[in-house]
PDB file of C-alpha atoms in Angstrom:
ATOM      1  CA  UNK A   1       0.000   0.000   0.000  1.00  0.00           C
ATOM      2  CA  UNK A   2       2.458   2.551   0.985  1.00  0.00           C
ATOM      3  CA  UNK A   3       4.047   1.895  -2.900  1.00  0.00           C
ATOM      4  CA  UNK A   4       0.893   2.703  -4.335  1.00  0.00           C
ATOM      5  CA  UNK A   5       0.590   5.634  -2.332  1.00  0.00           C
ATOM      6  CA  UNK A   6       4.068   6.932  -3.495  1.00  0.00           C
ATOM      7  CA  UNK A   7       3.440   6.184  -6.695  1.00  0.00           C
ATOM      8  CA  UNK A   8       0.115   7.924  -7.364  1.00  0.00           C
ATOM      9  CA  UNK A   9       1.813  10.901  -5.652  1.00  0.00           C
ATOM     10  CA  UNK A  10       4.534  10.976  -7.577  1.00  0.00           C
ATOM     11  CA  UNK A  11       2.046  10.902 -10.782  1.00  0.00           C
ATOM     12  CA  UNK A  12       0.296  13.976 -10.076  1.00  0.00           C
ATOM     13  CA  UNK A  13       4.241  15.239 -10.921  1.00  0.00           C
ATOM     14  CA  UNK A  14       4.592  13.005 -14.146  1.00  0.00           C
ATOM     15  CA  UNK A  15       7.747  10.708 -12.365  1.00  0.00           C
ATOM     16  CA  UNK A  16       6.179   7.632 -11.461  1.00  0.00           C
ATOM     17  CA  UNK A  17       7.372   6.252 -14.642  1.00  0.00           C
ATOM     18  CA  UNK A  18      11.250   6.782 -12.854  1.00  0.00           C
ATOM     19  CA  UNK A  19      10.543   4.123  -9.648  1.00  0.00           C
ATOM     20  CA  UNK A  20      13.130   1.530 -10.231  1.00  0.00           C
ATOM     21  CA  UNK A  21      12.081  -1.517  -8.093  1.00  0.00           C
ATOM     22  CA  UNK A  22      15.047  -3.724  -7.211  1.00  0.00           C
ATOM     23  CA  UNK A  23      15.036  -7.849  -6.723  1.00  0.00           C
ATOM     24  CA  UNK A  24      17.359  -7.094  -3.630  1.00  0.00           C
ATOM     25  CA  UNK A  25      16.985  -4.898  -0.993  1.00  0.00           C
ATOM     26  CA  UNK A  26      17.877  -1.061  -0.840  1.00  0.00           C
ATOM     27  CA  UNK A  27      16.840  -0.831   3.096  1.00  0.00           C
ATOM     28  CA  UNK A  28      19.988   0.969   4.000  1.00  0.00           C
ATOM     29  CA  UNK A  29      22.063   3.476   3.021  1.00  0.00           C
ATOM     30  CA  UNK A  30      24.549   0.590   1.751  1.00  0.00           C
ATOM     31  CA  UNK A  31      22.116  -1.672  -0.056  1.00  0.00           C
ATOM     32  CA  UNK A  32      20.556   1.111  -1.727  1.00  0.00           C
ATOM     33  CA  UNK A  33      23.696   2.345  -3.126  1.00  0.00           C
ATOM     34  CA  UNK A  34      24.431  -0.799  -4.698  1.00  0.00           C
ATOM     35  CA  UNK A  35      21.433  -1.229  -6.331  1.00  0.00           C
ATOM     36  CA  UNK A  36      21.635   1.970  -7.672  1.00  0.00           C
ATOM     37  CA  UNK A  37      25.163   1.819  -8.805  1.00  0.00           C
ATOM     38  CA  UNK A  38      26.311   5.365  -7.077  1.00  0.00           C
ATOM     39  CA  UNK A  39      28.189   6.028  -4.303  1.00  0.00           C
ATOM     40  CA  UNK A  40      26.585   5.998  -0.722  1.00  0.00           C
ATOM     41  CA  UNK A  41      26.474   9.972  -0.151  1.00  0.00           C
ATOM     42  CA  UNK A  42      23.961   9.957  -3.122  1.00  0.00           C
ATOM     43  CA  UNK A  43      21.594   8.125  -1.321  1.00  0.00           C
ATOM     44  CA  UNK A  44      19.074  10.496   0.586  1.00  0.00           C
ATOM     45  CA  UNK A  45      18.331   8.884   3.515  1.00  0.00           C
ATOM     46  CA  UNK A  46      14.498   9.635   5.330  1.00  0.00           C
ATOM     47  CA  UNK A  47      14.790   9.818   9.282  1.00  0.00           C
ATOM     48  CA  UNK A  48      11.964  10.426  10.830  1.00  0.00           C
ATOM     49  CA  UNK A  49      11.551  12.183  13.890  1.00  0.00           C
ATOM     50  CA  UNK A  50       9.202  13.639  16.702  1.00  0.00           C
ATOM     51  CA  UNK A  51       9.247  17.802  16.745  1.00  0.00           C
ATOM     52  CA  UNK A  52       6.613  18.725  19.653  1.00  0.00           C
ATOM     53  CA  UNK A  53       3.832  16.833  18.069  1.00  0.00           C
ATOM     54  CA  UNK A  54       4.622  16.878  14.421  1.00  0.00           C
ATOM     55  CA  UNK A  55       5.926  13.931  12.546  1.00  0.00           C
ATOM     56  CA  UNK A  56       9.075  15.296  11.173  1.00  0.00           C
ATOM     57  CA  UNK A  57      10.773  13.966   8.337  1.00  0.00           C
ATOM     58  CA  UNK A  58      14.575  14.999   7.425  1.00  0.00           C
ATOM     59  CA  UNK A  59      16.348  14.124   4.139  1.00  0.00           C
ATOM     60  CA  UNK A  60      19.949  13.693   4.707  1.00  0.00           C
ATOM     61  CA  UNK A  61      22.817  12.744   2.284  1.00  0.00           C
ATOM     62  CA  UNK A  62      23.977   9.076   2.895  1.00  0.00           C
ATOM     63  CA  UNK A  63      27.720   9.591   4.217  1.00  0.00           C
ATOM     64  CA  UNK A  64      26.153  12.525   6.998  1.00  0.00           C
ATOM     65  CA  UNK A  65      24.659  11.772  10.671  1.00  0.00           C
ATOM     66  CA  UNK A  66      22.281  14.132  13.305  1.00  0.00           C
ATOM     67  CA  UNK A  67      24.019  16.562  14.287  1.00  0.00           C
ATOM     68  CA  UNK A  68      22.245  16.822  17.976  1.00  0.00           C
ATOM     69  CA  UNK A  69      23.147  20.576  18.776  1.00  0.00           C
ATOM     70  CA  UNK A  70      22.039  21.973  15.506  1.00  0.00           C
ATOM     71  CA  UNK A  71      18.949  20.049  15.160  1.00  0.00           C
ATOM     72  CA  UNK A  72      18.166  21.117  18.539  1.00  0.00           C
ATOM     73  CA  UNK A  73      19.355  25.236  17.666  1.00  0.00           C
ATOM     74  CA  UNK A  74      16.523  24.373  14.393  1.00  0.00           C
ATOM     75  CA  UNK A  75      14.036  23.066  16.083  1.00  0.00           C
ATOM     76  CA  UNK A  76      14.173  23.651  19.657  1.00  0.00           C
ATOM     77  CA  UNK A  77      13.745  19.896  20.846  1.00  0.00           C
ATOM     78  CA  UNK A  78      15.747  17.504  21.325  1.00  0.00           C
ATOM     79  CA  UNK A  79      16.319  14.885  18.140  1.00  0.00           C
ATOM     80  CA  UNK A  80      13.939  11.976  19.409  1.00  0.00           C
ATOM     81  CA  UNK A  81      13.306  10.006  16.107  1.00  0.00           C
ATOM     82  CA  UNK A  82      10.195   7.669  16.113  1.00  0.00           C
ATOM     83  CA  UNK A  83      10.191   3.976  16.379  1.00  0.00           C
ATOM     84  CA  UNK A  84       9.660   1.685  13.502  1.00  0.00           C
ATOM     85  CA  UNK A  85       6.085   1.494  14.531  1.00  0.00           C
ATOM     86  CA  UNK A  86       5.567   4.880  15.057  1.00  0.00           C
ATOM     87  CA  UNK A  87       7.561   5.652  11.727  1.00  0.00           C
ATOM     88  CA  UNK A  88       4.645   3.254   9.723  1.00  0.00           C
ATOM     89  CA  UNK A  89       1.511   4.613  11.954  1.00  0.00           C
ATOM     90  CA  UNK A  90       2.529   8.159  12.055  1.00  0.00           C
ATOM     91  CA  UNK A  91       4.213   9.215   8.481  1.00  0.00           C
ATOM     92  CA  UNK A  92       2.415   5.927   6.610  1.00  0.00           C
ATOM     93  CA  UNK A  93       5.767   3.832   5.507  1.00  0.00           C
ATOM     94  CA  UNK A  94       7.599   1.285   7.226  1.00  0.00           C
ATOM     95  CA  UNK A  95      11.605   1.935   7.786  1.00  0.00           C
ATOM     96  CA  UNK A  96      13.452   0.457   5.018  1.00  0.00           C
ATOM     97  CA  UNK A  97      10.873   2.728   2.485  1.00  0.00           C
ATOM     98  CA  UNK A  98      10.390   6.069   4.596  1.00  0.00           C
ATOM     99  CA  UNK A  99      10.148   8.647   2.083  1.00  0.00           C
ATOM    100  CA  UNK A 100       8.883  12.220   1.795  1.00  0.00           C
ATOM    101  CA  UNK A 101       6.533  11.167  -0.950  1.00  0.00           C
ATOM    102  CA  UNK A 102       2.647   9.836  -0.195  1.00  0.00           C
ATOM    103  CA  UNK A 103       2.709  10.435   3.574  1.00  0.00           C
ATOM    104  CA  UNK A 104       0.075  10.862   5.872  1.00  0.00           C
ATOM    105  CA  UNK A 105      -1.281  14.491   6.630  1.00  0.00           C
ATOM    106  CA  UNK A 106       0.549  16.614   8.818  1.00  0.00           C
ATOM    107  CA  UNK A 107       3.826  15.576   8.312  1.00  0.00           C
ATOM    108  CA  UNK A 108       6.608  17.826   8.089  1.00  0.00           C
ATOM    109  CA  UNK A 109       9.493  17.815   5.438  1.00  0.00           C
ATOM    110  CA  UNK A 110      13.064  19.252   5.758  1.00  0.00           C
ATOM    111  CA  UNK A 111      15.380  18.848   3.319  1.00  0.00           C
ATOM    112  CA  UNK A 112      19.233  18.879   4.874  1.00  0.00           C
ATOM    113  CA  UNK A 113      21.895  21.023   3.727  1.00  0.00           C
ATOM    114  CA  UNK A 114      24.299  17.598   3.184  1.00  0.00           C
ATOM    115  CA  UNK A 115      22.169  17.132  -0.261  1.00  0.00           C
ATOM    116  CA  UNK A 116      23.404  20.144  -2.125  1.00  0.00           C
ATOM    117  CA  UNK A 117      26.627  18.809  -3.031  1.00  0.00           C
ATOM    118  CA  UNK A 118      24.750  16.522  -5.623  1.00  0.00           C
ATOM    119  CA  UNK A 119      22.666  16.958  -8.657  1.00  0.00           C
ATOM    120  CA  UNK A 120      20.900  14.319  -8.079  1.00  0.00           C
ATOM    121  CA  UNK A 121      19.786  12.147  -5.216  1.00  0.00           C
ATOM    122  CA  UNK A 122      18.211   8.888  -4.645  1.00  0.00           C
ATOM    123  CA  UNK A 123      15.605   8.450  -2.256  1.00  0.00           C
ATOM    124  CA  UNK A 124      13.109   5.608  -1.222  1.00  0.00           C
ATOM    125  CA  UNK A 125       9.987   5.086  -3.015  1.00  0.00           C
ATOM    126  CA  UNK A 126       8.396   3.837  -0.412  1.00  0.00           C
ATOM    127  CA  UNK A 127       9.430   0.134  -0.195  1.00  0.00           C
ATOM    128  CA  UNK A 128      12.670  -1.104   0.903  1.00  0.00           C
ATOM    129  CA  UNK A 129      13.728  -2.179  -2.701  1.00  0.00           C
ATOM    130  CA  UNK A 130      12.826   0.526  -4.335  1.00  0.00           C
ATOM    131  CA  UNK A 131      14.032   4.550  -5.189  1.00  0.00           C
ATOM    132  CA  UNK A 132      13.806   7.303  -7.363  1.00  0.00           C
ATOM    133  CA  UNK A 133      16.515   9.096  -9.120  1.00  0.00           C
ATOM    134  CA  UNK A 134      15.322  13.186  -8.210  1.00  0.00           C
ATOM    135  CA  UNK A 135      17.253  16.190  -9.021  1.00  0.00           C
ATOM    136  CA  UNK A 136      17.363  19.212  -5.794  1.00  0.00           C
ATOM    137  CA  UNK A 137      14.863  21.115  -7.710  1.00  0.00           C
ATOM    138  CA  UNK A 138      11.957  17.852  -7.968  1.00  0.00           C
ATOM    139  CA  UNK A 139      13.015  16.590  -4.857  1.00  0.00           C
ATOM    140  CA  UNK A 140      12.544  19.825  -3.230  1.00  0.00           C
ATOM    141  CA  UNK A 141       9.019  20.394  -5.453  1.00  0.00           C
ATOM    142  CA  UNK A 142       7.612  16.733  -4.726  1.00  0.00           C
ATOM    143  CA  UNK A 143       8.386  16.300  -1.177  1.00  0.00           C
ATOM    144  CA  UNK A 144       6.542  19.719  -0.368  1.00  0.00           C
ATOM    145  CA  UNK A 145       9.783  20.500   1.769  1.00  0.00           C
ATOM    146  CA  UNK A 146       9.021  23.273   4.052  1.00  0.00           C
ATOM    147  CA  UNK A 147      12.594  24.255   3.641  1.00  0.00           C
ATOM    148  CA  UNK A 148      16.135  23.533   3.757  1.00  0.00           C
ATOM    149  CA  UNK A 149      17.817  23.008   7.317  1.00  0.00           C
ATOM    150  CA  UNK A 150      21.686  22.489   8.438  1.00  0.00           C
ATOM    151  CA  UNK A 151      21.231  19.481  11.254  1.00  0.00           C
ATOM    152  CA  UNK A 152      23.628  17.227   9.556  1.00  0.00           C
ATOM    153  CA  UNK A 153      27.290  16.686  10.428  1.00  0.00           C
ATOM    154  CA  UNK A 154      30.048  14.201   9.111  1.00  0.00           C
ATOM    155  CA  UNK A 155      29.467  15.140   5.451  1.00  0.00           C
ATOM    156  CA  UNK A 156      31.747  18.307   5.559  1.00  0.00           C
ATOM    157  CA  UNK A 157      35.666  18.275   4.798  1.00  0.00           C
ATOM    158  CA  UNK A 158      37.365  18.050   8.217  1.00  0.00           C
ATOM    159  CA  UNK A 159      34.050  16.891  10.297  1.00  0.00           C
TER     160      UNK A 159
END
């Protein structure tokens, strides 16, 4: 179900025709890289987290991690993500397929700052073997991002 749901979202934007379902699974950062054939920074990774009581979801680049003080400095709570369970009851896919696209109402979108160094990025599709190749600009249009944040770290030269 929560395929369908991606994909008839991603239709009312002409790309459902660019799902690529896989035989193996892209669950992880790793996995999905391989099945994609790009490297694991390209992947953009869905965590999903609690902000007062708003399902929040963050896209991050594969290679970065929370950065706890700057999420916090963003959006003044700690970064509590949700449970698997809560992840499928509260945003409407299971981990392994979290993705901005399809989700249940009232949840939030935040694209992080770790994507920009890419043209494109690959995010689930709402199963854990599939994904969608997305430039900034269509990622940023489909996902209704409410904006781009800087809560990532470990993706930066030096970090």
């Amino acid at each position: 179900m929560s395929m369908e749901r991606v994909r008839e979202h991603l239709a009312r934007f002409g790309l459902a025709d660019r799902i690529r379902e896989f035989d193996e699974s892209s669950a992880t950062v790793e996995l999905a890289a391989r099945a994609v054939g790009v490297e694991p920074a390209r992947i953009a990774k869905t965590l999903s987290f609690m902000v007062a009581e708003t399902p929040t979801l963050v896209l991050f680049a594969g290679d970065a991690r929370v950065n706890n003080q700057a999420f916090k400095a963003t959006f003044h709570c700690k970064a509590k993500m949700l449970s698997a369970e809560q992840a499928a009851e509260l945003v409407g896919h299971a981990v392994g397929g979290v993705c901005p696209f399809g989700v249940n109402d009232g949840v939030e979108v935040f694209l992080d700052e770790s994507l920009r160094r890419f043209e494109t990025v690959w995010p689930a599709a709402g199963s854990s073997n599939s994904a969608i190749e997305l430039t900034l600009d269509e990622l940023e249009r489909v996902s209704g991002a409410r904006g781009w944040v800087d809560v990532g770290r470990g993706w930066r030269e030096g970090e």
